[in-house]
CSV table of C-alpha atoms (C1' of nucleotides) in Angstrom, one decimal:
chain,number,residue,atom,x,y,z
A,138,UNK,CA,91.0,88.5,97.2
A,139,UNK,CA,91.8,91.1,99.2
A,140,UNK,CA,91.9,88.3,102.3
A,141,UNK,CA,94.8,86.8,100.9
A,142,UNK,CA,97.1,88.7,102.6
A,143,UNK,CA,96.1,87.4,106.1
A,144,UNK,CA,98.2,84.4,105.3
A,145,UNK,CA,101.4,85.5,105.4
A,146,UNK,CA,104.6,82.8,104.6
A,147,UNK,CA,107.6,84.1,106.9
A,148,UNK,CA,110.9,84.0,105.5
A,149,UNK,CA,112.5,84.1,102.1
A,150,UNK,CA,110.0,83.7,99.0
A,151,UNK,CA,112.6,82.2,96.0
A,152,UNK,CA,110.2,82.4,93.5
A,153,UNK,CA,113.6,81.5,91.1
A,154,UNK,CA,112.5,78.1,91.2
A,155,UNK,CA,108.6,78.3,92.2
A,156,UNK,CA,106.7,76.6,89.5
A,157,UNK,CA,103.6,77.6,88.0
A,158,UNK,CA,100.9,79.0,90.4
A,159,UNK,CA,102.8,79.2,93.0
A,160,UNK,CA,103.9,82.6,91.9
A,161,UNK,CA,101.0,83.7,92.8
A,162,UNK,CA,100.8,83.5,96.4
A,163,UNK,CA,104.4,84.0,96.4
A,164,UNK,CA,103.6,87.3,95.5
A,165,UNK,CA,101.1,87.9,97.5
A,166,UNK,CA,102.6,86.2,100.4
A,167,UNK,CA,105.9,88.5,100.1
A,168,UNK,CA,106.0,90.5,103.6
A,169,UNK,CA,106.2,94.1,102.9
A,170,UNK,CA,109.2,94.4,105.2
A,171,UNK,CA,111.3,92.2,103.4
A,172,UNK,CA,112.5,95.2,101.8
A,173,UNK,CA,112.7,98.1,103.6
A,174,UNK,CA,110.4,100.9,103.0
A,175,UNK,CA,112.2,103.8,103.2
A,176,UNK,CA,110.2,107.5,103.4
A,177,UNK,CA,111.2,110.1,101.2
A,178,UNK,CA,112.7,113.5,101.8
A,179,UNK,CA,110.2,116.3,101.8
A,180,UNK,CA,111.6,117.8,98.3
A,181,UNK,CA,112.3,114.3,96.7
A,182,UNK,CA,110.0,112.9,94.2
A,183,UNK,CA,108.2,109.7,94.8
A,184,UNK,CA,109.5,106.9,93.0
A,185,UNK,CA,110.1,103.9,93.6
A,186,UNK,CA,114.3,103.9,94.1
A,187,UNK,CA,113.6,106.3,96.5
A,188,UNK,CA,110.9,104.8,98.7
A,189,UNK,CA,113.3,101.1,99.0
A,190,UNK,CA,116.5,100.8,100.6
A,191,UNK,CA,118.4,99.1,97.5
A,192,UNK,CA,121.4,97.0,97.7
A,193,UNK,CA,122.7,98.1,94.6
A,194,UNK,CA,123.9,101.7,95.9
A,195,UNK,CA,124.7,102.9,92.6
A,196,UNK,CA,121.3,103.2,91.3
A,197,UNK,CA,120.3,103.8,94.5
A,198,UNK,CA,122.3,107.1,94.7
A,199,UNK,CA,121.6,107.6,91.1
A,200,UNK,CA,117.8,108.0,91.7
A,201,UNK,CA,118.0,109.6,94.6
A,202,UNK,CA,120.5,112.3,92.8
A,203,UNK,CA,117.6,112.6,90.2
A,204,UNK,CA,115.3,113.9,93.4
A,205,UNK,CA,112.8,115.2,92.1
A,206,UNK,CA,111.8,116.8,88.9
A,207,UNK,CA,110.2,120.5,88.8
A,208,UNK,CA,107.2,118.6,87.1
A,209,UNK,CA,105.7,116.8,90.1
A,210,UNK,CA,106.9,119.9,92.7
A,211,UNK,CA,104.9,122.1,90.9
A,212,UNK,CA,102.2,119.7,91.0
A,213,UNK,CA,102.5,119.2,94.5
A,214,UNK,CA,103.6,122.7,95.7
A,215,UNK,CA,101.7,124.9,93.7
A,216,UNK,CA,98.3,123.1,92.1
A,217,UNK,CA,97.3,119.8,94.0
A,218,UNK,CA,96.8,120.2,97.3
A,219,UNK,CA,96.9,123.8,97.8
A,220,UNK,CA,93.0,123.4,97.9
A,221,UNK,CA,92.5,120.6,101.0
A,222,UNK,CA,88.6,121.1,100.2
A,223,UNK,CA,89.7,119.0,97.0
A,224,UNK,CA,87.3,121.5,94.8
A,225,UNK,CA,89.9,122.6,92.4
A,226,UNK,CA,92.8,119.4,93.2
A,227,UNK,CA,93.4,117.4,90.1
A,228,UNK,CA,95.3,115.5,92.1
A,229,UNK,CA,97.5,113.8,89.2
A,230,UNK,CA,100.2,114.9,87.1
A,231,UNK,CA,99.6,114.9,83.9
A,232,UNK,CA,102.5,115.9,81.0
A,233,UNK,CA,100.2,116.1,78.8
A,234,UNK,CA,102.2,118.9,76.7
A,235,UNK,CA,104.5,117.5,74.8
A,236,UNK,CA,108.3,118.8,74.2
A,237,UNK,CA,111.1,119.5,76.7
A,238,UNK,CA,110.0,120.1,80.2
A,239,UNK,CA,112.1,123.1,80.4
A,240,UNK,CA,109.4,125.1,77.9
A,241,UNK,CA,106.5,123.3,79.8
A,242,UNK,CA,108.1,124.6,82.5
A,243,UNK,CA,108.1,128.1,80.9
A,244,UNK,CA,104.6,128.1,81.1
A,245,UNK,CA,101.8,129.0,84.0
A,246,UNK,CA,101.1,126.4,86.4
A,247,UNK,CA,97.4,127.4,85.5
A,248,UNK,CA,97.8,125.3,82.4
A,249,UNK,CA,99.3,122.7,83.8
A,250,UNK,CA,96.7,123.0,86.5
A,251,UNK,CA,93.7,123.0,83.8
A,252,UNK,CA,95.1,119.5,81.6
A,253,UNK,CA,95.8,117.7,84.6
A,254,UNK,CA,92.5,118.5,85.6
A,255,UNK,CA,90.8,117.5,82.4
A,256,UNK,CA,93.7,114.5,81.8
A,257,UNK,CA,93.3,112.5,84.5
A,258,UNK,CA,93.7,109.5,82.1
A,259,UNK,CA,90.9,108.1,80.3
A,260,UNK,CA,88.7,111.4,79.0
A,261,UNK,CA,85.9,108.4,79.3
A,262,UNK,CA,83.5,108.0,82.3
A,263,UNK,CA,85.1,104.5,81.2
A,264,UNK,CA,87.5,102.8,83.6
A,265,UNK,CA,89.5,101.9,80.5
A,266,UNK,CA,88.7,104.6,78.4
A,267,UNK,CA,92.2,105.7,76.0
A,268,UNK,CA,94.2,107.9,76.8
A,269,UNK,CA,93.3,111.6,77.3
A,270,UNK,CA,90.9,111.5,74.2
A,271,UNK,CA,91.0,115.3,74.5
A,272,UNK,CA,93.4,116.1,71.8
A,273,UNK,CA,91.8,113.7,69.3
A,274,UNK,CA,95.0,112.6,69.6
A,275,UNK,CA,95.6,108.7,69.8
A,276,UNK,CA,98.6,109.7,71.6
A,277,UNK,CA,99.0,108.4,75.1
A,278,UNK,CA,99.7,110.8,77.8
A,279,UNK,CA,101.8,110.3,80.5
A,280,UNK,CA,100.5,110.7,84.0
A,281,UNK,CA,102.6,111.2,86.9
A,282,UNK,CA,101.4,110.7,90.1
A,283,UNK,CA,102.0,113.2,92.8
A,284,UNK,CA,103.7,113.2,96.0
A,285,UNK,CA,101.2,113.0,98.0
A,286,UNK,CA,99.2,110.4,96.2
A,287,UNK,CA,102.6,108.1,95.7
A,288,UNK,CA,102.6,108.4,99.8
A,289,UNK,CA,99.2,107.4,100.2
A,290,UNK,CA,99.3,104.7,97.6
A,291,UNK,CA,102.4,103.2,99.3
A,292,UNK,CA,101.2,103.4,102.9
A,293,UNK,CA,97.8,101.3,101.6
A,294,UNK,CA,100.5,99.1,99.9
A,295,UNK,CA,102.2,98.8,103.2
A,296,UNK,CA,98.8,97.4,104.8
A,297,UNK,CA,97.7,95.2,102.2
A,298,UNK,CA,99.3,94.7,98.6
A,299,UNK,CA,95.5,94.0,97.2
A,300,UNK,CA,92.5,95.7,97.2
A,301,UNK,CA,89.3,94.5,97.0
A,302,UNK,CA,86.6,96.7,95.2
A,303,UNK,CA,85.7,98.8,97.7
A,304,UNK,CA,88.8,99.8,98.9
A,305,UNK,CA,90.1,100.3,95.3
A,306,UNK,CA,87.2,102.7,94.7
A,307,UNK,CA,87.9,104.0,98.2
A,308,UNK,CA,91.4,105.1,97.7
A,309,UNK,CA,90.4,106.3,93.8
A,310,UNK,CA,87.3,108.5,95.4
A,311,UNK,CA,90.4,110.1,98.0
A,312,UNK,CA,93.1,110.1,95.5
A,313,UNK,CA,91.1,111.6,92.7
A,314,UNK,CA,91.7,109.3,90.7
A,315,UNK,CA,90.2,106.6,88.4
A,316,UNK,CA,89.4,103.0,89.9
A,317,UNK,CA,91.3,101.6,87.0
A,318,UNK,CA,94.6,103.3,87.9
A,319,UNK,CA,94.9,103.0,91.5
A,320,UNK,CA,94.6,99.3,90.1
A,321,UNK,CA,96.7,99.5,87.6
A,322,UNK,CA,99.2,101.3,90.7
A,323,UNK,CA,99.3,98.2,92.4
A,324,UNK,CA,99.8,95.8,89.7
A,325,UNK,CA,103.0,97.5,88.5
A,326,UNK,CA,103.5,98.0,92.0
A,327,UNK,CA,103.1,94.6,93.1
A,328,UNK,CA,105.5,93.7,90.1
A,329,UNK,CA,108.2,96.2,91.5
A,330,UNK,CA,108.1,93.8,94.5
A,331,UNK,CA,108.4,91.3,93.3
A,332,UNK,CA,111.3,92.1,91.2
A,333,UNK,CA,113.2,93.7,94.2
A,334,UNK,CA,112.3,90.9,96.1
A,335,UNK,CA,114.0,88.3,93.5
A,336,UNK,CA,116.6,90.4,93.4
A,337,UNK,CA,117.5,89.7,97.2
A,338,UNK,CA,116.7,86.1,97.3
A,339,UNK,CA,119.6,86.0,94.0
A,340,UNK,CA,121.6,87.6,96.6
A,341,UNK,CA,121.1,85.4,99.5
A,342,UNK,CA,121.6,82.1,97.4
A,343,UNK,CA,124.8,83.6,95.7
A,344,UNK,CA,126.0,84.1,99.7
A,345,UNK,CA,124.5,80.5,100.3
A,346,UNK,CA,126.2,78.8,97.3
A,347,UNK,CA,129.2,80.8,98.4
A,348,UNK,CA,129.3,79.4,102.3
A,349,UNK,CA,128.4,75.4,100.5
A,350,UNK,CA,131.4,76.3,98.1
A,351,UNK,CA,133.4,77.3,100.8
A,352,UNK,CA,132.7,74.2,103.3
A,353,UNK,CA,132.9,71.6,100.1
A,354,UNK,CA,136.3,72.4,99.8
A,355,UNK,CA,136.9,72.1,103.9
A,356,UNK,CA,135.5,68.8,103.4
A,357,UNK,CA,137.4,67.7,100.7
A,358,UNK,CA,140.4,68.4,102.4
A,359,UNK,CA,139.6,66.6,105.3
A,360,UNK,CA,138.6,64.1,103.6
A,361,UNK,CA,142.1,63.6,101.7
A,362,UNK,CA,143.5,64.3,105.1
A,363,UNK,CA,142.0,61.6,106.5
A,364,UNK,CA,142.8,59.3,103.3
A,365,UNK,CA,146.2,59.9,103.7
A,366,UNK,CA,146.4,58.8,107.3
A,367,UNK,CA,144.4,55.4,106.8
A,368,UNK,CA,147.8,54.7,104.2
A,369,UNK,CA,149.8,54.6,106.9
A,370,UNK,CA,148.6,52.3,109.6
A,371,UNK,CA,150.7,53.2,112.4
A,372,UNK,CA,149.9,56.7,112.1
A,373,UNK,CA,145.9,55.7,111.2
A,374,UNK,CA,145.6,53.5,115.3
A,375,UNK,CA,147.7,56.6,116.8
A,376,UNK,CA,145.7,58.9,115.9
A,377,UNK,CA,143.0,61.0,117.4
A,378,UNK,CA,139.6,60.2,116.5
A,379,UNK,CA,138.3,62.0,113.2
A,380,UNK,CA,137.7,65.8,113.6
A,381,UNK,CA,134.2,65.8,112.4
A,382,UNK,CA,132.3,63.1,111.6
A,383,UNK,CA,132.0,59.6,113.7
A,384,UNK,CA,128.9,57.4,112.7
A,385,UNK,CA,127.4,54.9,114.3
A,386,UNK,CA,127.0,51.9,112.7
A,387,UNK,CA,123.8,50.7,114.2
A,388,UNK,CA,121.8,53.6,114.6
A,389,UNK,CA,123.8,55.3,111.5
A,390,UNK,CA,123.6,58.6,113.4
A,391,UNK,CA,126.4,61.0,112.9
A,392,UNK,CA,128.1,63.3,115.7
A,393,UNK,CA,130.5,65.3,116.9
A,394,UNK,CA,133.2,63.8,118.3
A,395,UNK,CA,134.0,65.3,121.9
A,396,UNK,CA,137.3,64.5,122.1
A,397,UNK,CA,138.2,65.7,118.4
A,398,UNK,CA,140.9,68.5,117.7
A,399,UNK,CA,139.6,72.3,116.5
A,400,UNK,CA,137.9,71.4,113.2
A,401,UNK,CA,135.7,69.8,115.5
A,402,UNK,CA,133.6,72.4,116.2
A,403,UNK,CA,132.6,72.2,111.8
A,404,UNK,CA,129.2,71.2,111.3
A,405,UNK,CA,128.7,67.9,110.1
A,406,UNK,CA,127.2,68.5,106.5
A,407,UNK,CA,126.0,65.2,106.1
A,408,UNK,CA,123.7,65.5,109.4
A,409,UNK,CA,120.2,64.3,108.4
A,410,UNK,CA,118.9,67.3,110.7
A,411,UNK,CA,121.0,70.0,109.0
A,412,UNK,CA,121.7,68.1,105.5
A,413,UNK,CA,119.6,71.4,104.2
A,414,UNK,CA,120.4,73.8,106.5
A,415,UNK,CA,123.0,76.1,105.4
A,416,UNK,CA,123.1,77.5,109.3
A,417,UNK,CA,126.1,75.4,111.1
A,418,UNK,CA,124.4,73.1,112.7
A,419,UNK,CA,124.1,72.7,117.0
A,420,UNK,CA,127.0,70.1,117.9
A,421,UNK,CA,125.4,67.0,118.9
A,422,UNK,CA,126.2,64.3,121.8
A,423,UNK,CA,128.4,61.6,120.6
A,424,UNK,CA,126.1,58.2,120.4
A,425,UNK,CA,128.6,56.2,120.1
A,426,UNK,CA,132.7,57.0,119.3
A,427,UNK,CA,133.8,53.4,117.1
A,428,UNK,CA,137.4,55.2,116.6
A,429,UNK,CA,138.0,55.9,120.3
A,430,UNK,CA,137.3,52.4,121.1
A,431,UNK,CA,139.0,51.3,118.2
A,432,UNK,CA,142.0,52.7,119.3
A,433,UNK,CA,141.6,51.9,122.8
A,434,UNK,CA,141.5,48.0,121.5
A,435,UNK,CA,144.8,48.2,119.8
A,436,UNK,CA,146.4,49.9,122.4
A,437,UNK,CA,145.7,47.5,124.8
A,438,UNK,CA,146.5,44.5,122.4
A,439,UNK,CA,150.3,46.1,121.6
B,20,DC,C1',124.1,127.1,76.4
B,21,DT,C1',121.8,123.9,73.4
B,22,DA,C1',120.9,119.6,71.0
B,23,DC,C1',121.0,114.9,71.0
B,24,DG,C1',121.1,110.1,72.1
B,25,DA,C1',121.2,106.5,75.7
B,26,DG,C1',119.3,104.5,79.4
B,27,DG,C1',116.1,104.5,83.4
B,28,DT,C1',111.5,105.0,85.3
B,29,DG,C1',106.8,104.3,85.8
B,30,DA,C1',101.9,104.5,84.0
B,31,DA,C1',99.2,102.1,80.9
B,32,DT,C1',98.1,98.2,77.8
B,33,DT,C1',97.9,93.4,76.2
B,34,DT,C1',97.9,88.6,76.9
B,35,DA,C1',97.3,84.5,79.3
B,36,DC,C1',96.1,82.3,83.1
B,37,DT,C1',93.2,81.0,87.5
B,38,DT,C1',89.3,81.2,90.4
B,39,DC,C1',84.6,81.3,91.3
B,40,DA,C1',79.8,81.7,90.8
C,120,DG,C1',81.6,69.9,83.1
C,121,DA,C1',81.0,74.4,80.3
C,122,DT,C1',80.9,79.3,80.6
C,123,DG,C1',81.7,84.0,81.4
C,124,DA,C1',83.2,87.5,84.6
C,125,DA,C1',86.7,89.1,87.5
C,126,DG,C1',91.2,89.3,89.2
C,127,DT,C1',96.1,88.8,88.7
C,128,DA,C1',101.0,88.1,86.9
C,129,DA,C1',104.0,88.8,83.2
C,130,DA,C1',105.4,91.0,79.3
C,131,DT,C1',105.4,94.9,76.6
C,132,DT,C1',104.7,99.7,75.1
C,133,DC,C1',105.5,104.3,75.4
C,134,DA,C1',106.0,109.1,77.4
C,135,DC,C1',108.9,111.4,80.1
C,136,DC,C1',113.1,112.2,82.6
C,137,DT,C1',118.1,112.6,83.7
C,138,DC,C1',122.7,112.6,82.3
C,139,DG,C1',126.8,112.6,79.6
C,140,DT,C1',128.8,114.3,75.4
DNA sequence: CTACGAGGTGAATTTACTTCA
DNA sequence: GATGAAGTAAATTCACCTCGT
């Protein structure tokens, strides 16, 4: 599965409209850099606003405002990784006591230090064992991942957004954590993406309908323009040839006229090369110009 | 300063589906 | 082709957090 990732689809994924299983490799197909990883500031929190560059700036600010929260600090600062043997690093964050975190934070890191170490979701040897089963409890607990372990989860995100077996029990073995929730990481992970993601393609085909709004209307008027002069005949043999569009009849190709006014540099919309292309298209040469010689007949005639 | 509710976040669970042996 | 295991996406739940009042 993991292998998945070599094939990589440049460009924009719009899952909007994929059907079915194409979501799939959509998703797995989404290039990390699509959305920019962003690394966090030495006292911020891991989460997720704070590790992507987000369009919307307001919730952008607003998460990074929230920083970070004295639970995962303390976890980071004081109890996790102030042992680098790893002898005494429950690695994860557990809030395992429940109530305000101002009174939990009243109390000795020790505890904290001690649940986290006994809490580290799933009291089972059981990759889905409940909760902390500690308590006898059926409540579930809420883990919060450290600082460090959010890094090290996202940079192994950055290289591949799968893991195959080993690696998952790889990364679990140096995170300290269970199999199951490094996997369980990367599925909400993997989810985050792809949310984010959709959220930029919305954006890009708003702009896109925008732009096809926008050049609808030119053509309209152009197009009324150009009604307008064929009423009046005298006006419709003097005139220059068509700003945008001349098509030949034979080969039915359509071109830019060369000798056409300023609108001329338009794309031609109705191009079979760019009919899907929202990027103005490359002016093409002029296969054959019916108006100029058109006009050159009735010139010559009168 | 405290209490409280709203809303956001993220870990974990459930369900449904596909793939593969 | 039927079957079960494994993996995943999507939807959902729930604990916890921040913020405004």
């Amino acid at each position: 599965m993991a292998d998945k990732d070599d094939e990589f689809c440049l460009g924009l994924s719009l899952s909007l409209g994929c059907g079915d299983y194409q979501k799939k490799k959509i998703i797995n197909q989404t290039p990390i850099n699509v959305i920019q990883l962003q690394k966090p500031l030495p006292n911020q929190r891991v989460s997720f606003n704070n590790l992507f560059l987000f369009h919307d700036r307001s919730s952008e600010t607003r998460s990074f405002l929230r920083g970070f929260d004295g639970n995962s600090l303390r976890a980071s600062a004081a109890a996790v990784f102030e042992d680098e043997n790893g002898v005494s690093s429950p690695n994860s964050t557990v809030s395992s006591v429940s109530g305000k975190r101002s009174e939990r934070e009243g109390n000795g890191d020790e505890n904290d230090a001690v649940e986290r170490a006994s809490c580290s979701r799933g009291g089972s040897e059981d990759d889905d064992g409940g909760g902390c089963g500690g308590d006898g409890e059926s409540s579930r607990k809420k883990l919060r991942l450290s600082k460090e372990q959010s890094l090290l989860l996202e940079e192994t995100f950055k290289e591949h957004n799968t893991l195959n077996p080993k690696q998952k029990q790889a990364l679990a073995k140096q995170l300290n954590l269970k199999p199951r929730q490094v996997e369980v990481w990367f599925q909400n992970r993997r989810a985050r993406t792809k949310l984010k993601q959709t959220e930029v393609d919305c954006e890009y085909l708003k702009r896109c309908c925008e732009t096809l709004t926008e050049e609808n209307r030119r053509l309209q008027k152009e197009v009324q323009e150009l009604r307008a002069l064929k009423l009046s005949p005298q006006l419709y043999m003097q005139m220059n040839p068509p700003t945008t569009l001349t098509m030949c009849p034979s080969c039915e190709r359509v071109a830019v006229s060369s000798a056409s006014s300023s609108s001329a540099a338009a794309p031609s919309a109705s191009t079979p090369a760019n009919r899907n292309s929202l990027v103005p298209s490359v002016q093409r040469p002029v296969p054959v110009n019916p108006w100029a010689a058109m006009s050159l007949q009735n010139r010559s005639r009168s």
